[in-house]
Amino acid sequence: MDYREALLNLNDSDLKYIYEQLFQESAAELHQIELIESIRKEVFTSEYLNRILLLMPSDEYALLMHAVEEKHEFVPVPAERVFFALQSLLMFETKQGMVLPFDLRDEINQLNKHDLDEKRQQLEQDLDFITGVLFLYGYVHRQHVEQLYRQYFDEELTEERLNHMLELLGIEQVEDMMILPVIREGFVGQKLPDYHAEHYYTPKTFEELKLYAGSHHHQHEESLNHFLEFIQTHASQDGKESAELIDTIRFLMVASNDANLTMEELINLFAKDLSEPEFKLFEQLFITALEETRLWVYGGKKLSEIRQEIEEQEQAEEEEKEKKVINLDVFRKDT
C-alpha cells in the first residue's frame, strides 16, 4: 500500500481535519484529491519527517525504524503501541494491522539516521535536564538553571536551546523564573522572589538530577514512600482510584508550603476514618516524610537540611562573637 492509497481509505471529514491540523487553514473548499496531494507533499518533506521522528517516543521509534530497515509494510502491534506514529500520519490502522506505506518507508530510509540518532540523544538529555530541574524545584530562577547546565555539561545553555526545551513542555517563563503550570496561578500578581544561589539544593551529578525527571519524580524518596505505602494499605480506594490518590498526595507533600494546611487536606482526602492508633502513626509518618523529602518551597532542600544550615549558621555567628571578645581583651591588655 502506498501513501495515497492509505489516505484514500479515509473519509473526506478525516482528510479535512488532517489538512486543517497540518496547515492551520480551512479545508472547506478543497476536493479529495487536493487534500490527499497536499497532505502527502507535507508529510514527505525531510523537515516534517525529521521533526516527527525527533519527538517520537523511544519505543515507537525503535519499532518504526526496525520496520523501515526490514522493509515491513504491516506491523503486527495494537494501535496503542504506535499512537504517536498514527497521530503523526506515519502509520495507518487497517483490518490487517498497522500499515507503514512503502513509499513513506523508502522516504524515511533516505534520512540521515546517524544525525537523527544524535539529535534524539541530545533532546533526551535536554528533556531529562529540564524536567529534572522543574520537578525538583517546582519554580526556579533562570540563573540557577544556567548554572546547573554549566556544571553538568561544561557548556553554556543557549537561549535557543532553553526556549526549545520549555516550548516542548508548554512552559512559559515568568520574568526570570520557570514555574510548573500546576502552581503558576499562585504566582500571578505576586512579587517574585529574588535570586539567591544558596536557596537551592544542587544535585552533585546529572544522574542525581535525573531522579526527579519526568512523571516519576520524587519516587525514590524513602520517607515519603513509607508514608504513601501506609496510605495505600489503609485507603478505601483501589486500582486506578488508589493510584490517583497516591499521585495527589505525593504532589501535596512536595508542593507543601504550610504543614498544617497540608495535614488538613490529607485528613479530608484520606484520614477521616482512621482509628486513633492508625491516626497517630499517620501523623508520625507525615512529619517524617515532610522533614526528609525535597520540597519546592525550600528550593529542593529537605527541612532537616534547612535546620542543620540554621544550626551551623548560629554556631558560626557564636564563634565569630567569641573571637571578637577575645580580640578586644587582647587589645585592652596591650593598652
Coordinates of C-alpha atoms in Angstrom, one line a residue:
M1 CA 0.0 0.0 0.0
D2 CA 1.4 3.4 -0.9
Y3 CA 0.7 6.7 0.9
R4 CA -2.0 7.9 -1.5
E5 CA -3.9 4.6 -1.1
A6 CA -3.7 4.9 2.7
L7 CA -5.2 8.4 2.5
L8 CA -7.9 7.3 0.1
N9 CA -9.2 4.9 2.7
L10 CA -10.0 7.8 4.9
N11 CA -13.3 9.7 4.6
D12 CA -13.5 13.4 3.5
S13 CA -14.2 14.6 7.0
D14 CA -11.0 12.9 8.3
L15 CA -8.9 14.3 5.4
K16 CA -10.2 17.8 6.0
Y17 CA -9.4 17.6 9.7
I18 CA -5.9 16.3 9.0
Y19 CA -5.3 19.1 6.5
E20 CA -6.5 21.8 8.9
Q21 CA -4.3 20.5 11.7
L22 CA -1.3 20.4 9.4
F23 CA -1.7 23.8 7.7
Q24 CA -3.8 25.7 10.2
E25 CA -6.2 26.8 7.5
S26 CA -9.7 25.9 6.3
A27 CA -10.1 22.9 4.0
A28 CA -13.8 23.6 3.3
E29 CA -13.3 24.3 -0.4
L30 CA -10.8 21.6 -1.2
H31 CA -11.6 18.3 -3.0
Q32 CA -10.4 14.9 -2.0
I33 CA -7.5 14.7 -4.5
E34 CA -6.3 18.2 -3.4
L35 CA -6.4 17.2 0.2
I36 CA -4.5 13.9 -0.4
E37 CA -1.8 15.6 -2.5
S38 CA -1.3 18.5 -0.1
I39 CA -1.0 16.1 2.9
R40 CA 1.3 13.7 1.2
K41 CA 3.6 16.6 0.0
E42 CA 3.9 18.0 3.5
V43 CA 4.5 14.6 5.3
F44 CA 7.1 13.6 2.7
T45 CA 9.3 16.6 3.4
S46 CA 12.6 15.9 5.3
E47 CA 11.7 18.8 7.7
Y48 CA 8.4 17.2 8.7
L49 CA 9.9 13.6 9.0
N50 CA 12.9 14.7 11.0
R51 CA 10.8 16.8 13.3
I52 CA 8.3 14.0 14.0
L53 CA 11.0 11.3 14.3
L54 CA 12.9 13.5 16.7
L55 CA 10.0 13.8 19.0
M56 CA 8.7 10.2 18.7
P57 CA 8.8 8.1 22.0
S58 CA 11.8 5.8 22.1
D59 CA 9.8 2.5 22.0
E60 CA 7.8 3.6 18.9
Y61 CA 10.9 5.0 17.3
A62 CA 12.7 1.7 17.7
L63 CA 9.7 -0.2 16.3
L64 CA 9.2 2.1 13.3
M65 CA 12.9 2.2 12.4
H66 CA 13.1 -1.6 12.6
A67 CA 10.1 -1.8 10.2
V68 CA 11.9 0.6 7.9
E69 CA 15.1 -1.4 7.9
E70 CA 13.4 -4.7 7.4
K71 CA 11.1 -3.2 4.7
H72 CA 8.0 -4.3 6.6
E73 CA 4.7 -2.9 5.4
F74 CA 2.4 -4.4 8.1
V75 CA 3.4 -4.0 11.7
P76 CA 1.5 -6.5 13.9
V77 CA 1.1 -4.4 17.0
P78 CA -2.0 -2.9 18.7
A79 CA -2.8 0.8 17.9
E80 CA -1.8 1.9 21.4
R81 CA 1.8 0.8 20.8
V82 CA 2.1 3.2 17.8
F83 CA -0.2 6.0 18.9
F84 CA 2.3 8.8 18.2
A85 CA 3.0 7.4 14.7
L86 CA -0.7 7.2 13.9
Q87 CA -1.3 10.7 15.1
S88 CA 1.7 11.9 13.1
L89 CA 0.5 10.2 9.9
L90 CA 3.4 7.9 9.6
M91 CA 1.2 4.8 10.1
F92 CA -2.4 3.9 9.4
E93 CA -4.7 1.4 11.1
T94 CA -6.3 -1.2 8.8
K95 CA -8.1 -4.6 9.3
Q96 CA -4.8 -6.3 8.6
G97 CA -2.9 -4.3 11.3
M98 CA -0.8 -1.2 11.4
V99 CA 0.4 -0.2 7.9
L100 CA 3.6 1.7 7.0
P101 CA 3.1 2.8 3.4
F102 CA 6.1 1.6 1.3
D103 CA 6.8 4.9 -0.4
L104 CA 6.9 6.7 3.0
R105 CA 9.1 3.9 4.3
D106 CA 11.5 4.5 1.4
E107 CA 11.5 8.2 2.2
I108 CA 12.3 7.7 5.8
N109 CA 15.1 5.3 4.8
Q110 CA 16.7 8.2 2.9
L111 CA 17.1 10.3 6.0
N112 CA 20.4 10.7 7.8
K113 CA 19.8 8.3 10.6
H114 CA 23.1 8.9 12.3
D115 CA 22.4 12.6 12.6
L116 CA 18.8 11.9 13.7
D117 CA 20.0 9.5 16.5
E118 CA 22.5 12.1 17.7
K119 CA 19.8 14.8 17.9
R120 CA 17.4 12.4 19.7
Q121 CA 20.1 11.7 22.3
Q122 CA 20.7 15.4 22.8
L123 CA 17.0 16.0 23.1
E124 CA 16.6 13.2 25.6
Q125 CA 19.4 14.7 27.7
D126 CA 17.8 18.1 27.5
L127 CA 14.4 16.9 28.5
D128 CA 15.8 14.9 31.4
F129 CA 17.6 18.0 32.4
I130 CA 14.8 20.5 32.3
T131 CA 12.1 18.1 33.7
G132 CA 14.5 17.2 36.5
V133 CA 15.0 20.8 37.3
L134 CA 11.3 21.7 37.2
F135 CA 10.2 18.7 39.3
L136 CA 13.0 19.1 41.8
Y137 CA 12.3 22.8 42.4
G138 CA 8.7 23.5 41.2
Y139 CA 9.7 27.1 40.4
V140 CA 13.3 28.1 39.7
H141 CA 15.3 31.1 38.6
R142 CA 16.8 31.0 35.1
Q143 CA 20.3 31.9 36.6
H144 CA 20.2 28.7 38.6
V145 CA 19.1 26.6 35.6
E146 CA 22.0 28.0 33.6
Q147 CA 24.5 27.3 36.4
L148 CA 23.4 23.7 36.6
Y149 CA 23.7 23.2 32.9
R150 CA 27.3 24.6 33.0
Q151 CA 28.1 22.3 36.0
Y152 CA 26.8 19.1 34.4
F153 CA 27.7 19.6 30.7
D154 CA 30.6 22.1 30.8
E155 CA 29.0 24.4 28.3
E156 CA 26.6 27.4 28.2
L157 CA 22.9 26.9 28.0
T158 CA 21.9 28.9 24.9
E159 CA 18.6 30.9 24.9
E160 CA 17.6 29.0 21.8
R161 CA 18.1 25.6 23.5
L162 CA 16.4 26.6 26.7
N163 CA 13.4 28.1 24.8
H164 CA 13.1 24.9 22.8
M165 CA 13.0 22.7 25.9
L166 CA 10.4 24.9 27.5
E167 CA 8.3 25.1 24.3
L168 CA 8.1 21.3 24.1
L169 CA 6.8 21.2 27.7
G170 CA 4.4 24.1 27.2
I171 CA 6.2 26.2 29.9
E172 CA 6.2 30.0 29.6
Q173 CA 8.8 32.0 31.6
V174 CA 7.6 34.5 34.1
E175 CA 10.2 37.2 34.2
D176 CA 13.4 35.3 35.1
M177 CA 11.6 32.3 36.5
M178 CA 10.3 29.0 35.2
I179 CA 7.2 27.7 37.0
L180 CA 5.3 24.5 36.7
P181 CA 1.8 25.2 35.2
V182 CA 0.1 23.4 38.2
I183 CA 1.3 26.1 40.6
R184 CA 1.7 29.0 38.2
E185 CA -1.5 30.6 39.2
G186 CA -0.2 31.1 42.7
F187 CA 2.4 33.5 41.4
V188 CA 0.1 35.7 39.3
G189 CA 0.1 39.2 40.7
Q190 CA 2.7 38.3 43.3
K191 CA 6.2 39.7 43.7
L192 CA 8.6 37.0 42.5
P193 CA 11.4 36.1 44.9
D194 CA 14.9 37.4 44.2
Y195 CA 17.6 35.0 43.1
H196 CA 19.9 33.7 45.8
A197 CA 22.1 30.7 44.8
E198 CA 22.2 29.4 48.3
H199 CA 18.5 29.0 48.4
Y200 CA 18.7 26.0 46.1
Y201 CA 19.8 22.4 46.7
T202 CA 22.2 21.4 44.0
P203 CA 22.4 17.7 43.0
K204 CA 26.0 16.7 42.8
T205 CA 25.6 14.9 39.4
F206 CA 23.3 14.9 36.4
E207 CA 22.4 11.3 37.3
E208 CA 21.1 12.5 40.7
L209 CA 19.1 15.3 39.0
K210 CA 17.6 12.7 36.6
L211 CA 15.9 11.0 39.6
Y212 CA 13.5 13.9 39.5
A213 CA 13.0 13.9 35.7
G214 CA 9.6 13.2 34.2
S215 CA 6.5 11.7 35.8
H216 CA 8.4 9.5 38.2
H217 CA 9.9 12.4 40.2
H218 CA 10.3 12.0 44.0
Q219 CA 9.5 8.3 43.8
H220 CA 12.9 7.4 45.3
E221 CA 12.3 9.4 48.5
E222 CA 12.3 6.8 51.2
S223 CA 10.4 8.5 54.0
L224 CA 7.7 9.7 51.5
N225 CA 7.4 6.2 50.1
H226 CA 6.8 4.8 53.6
F227 CA 4.1 7.4 54.2
L228 CA 2.5 6.6 50.8
E229 CA 2.7 2.8 51.5
F230 CA 0.8 3.4 54.7
I231 CA -1.9 5.3 52.9
Q232 CA -2.2 2.7 50.1
T233 CA -2.6 0.0 52.7
H234 CA -5.4 1.8 54.6
A235 CA -7.1 3.5 51.7
S236 CA -10.6 2.5 50.7
Q237 CA -9.9 3.1 47.0
D238 CA -8.3 0.5 44.8
G239 CA -7.0 0.2 41.3
K240 CA -6.9 3.4 39.3
E241 CA -8.5 5.4 42.1
S242 CA -5.8 4.3 44.5
A243 CA -3.1 5.3 42.1
E244 CA -4.7 8.7 41.6
L245 CA -4.9 9.2 45.3
I246 CA -1.2 8.4 45.7
D247 CA -0.2 10.8 42.9
T248 CA -2.3 13.6 44.5
I249 CA -0.8 13.1 47.9
R250 CA 2.7 12.9 46.5
F251 CA 2.1 16.3 44.8
L252 CA 0.6 17.8 48.0
M253 CA 3.6 16.8 50.0
V254 CA 6.2 18.0 47.5
A255 CA 4.4 21.3 46.9
S256 CA 3.6 21.9 50.6
N257 CA 4.4 25.3 52.0
D258 CA 2.2 25.0 55.1
A259 CA 2.4 21.8 57.1
N260 CA -0.9 22.4 58.9
L261 CA -2.8 23.2 55.8
T262 CA -1.3 20.1 54.1
M263 CA -2.3 17.9 57.0
E264 CA -5.9 19.3 56.8
E265 CA -6.0 18.4 53.1
L266 CA -4.8 14.9 53.8
I267 CA -7.3 14.3 56.5
N268 CA -10.1 15.3 54.2
L269 CA -8.7 13.1 51.4
F270 CA -7.9 10.1 53.4
A271 CA -7.5 10.1 57.2
K272 CA -11.0 10.9 58.5
D273 CA -11.9 7.3 59.2
L274 CA -8.6 6.1 60.7
S275 CA -8.7 4.7 64.2
E276 CA -6.8 6.6 66.9
P277 CA -3.6 4.3 66.8
E278 CA -3.7 4.5 63.0
F279 CA -4.0 8.2 63.0
K280 CA -1.0 8.6 65.4
L281 CA 1.1 6.5 63.1
F282 CA -0.3 8.6 60.1
E283 CA 0.9 11.8 61.9
Q284 CA 4.4 10.3 62.6
L285 CA 4.9 9.2 59.1
F286 CA 3.6 12.5 57.8
I287 CA 6.0 14.6 59.9
T288 CA 9.0 12.3 58.9
A289 CA 8.1 12.5 55.2
L290 CA 7.8 16.3 55.3
E291 CA 11.2 16.6 57.0
E292 CA 13.0 14.2 54.8
T293 CA 11.5 15.0 51.3
R294 CA 12.9 17.6 49.0
L295 CA 10.3 20.3 48.9
W296 CA 9.7 23.0 46.3
V297 CA 9.3 25.8 48.9
Y298 CA 12.8 25.2 50.2
G299 CA 14.5 25.2 46.7
G300 CA 14.6 21.4 46.7
K301 CA 16.2 21.1 50.2
K302 CA 14.9 18.9 53.0
L303 CA 13.5 20.5 56.1
S304 CA 16.1 18.6 58.1
E305 CA 18.9 20.2 55.9
I306 CA 17.4 23.7 56.5
R307 CA 17.5 23.1 60.2
Q308 CA 21.1 21.9 60.0
E309 CA 22.0 25.0 58.0
I310 CA 20.4 27.3 60.6
E311 CA 22.3 25.5 63.4
E312 CA 25.6 25.8 61.6
Q313 CA 25.0 29.5 60.9
E314 CA 24.2 30.1 64.5
Q315 CA 27.3 28.3 65.6
A316 CA 29.4 30.2 63.2
E317 CA 28.0 33.5 64.4
E318 CA 28.6 32.5 68.1
E319 CA 32.2 31.6 67.2
E320 CA 32.7 34.9 65.5
K321 CA 31.3 36.8 68.6
E322 CA 33.8 34.9 70.8
K323 CA 36.7 35.8 68.5
K324 CA 35.7 39.5 68.7
V325 CA 35.6 39.3 72.5
I326 CA 39.0 37.6 72.7
N327 CA 40.5 40.2 70.3
L328 CA 39.0 43.0 72.4
D329 CA 40.5 41.6 75.5
V330 CA 43.9 41.3 73.9
F331 CA 43.6 45.0 72.8
R332 CA 42.8 46.1 76.3
K333 CA 45.8 44.3 77.8
D334 CA 48.1 45.9 75.2
T335 CA 46.9 49.3 76.2

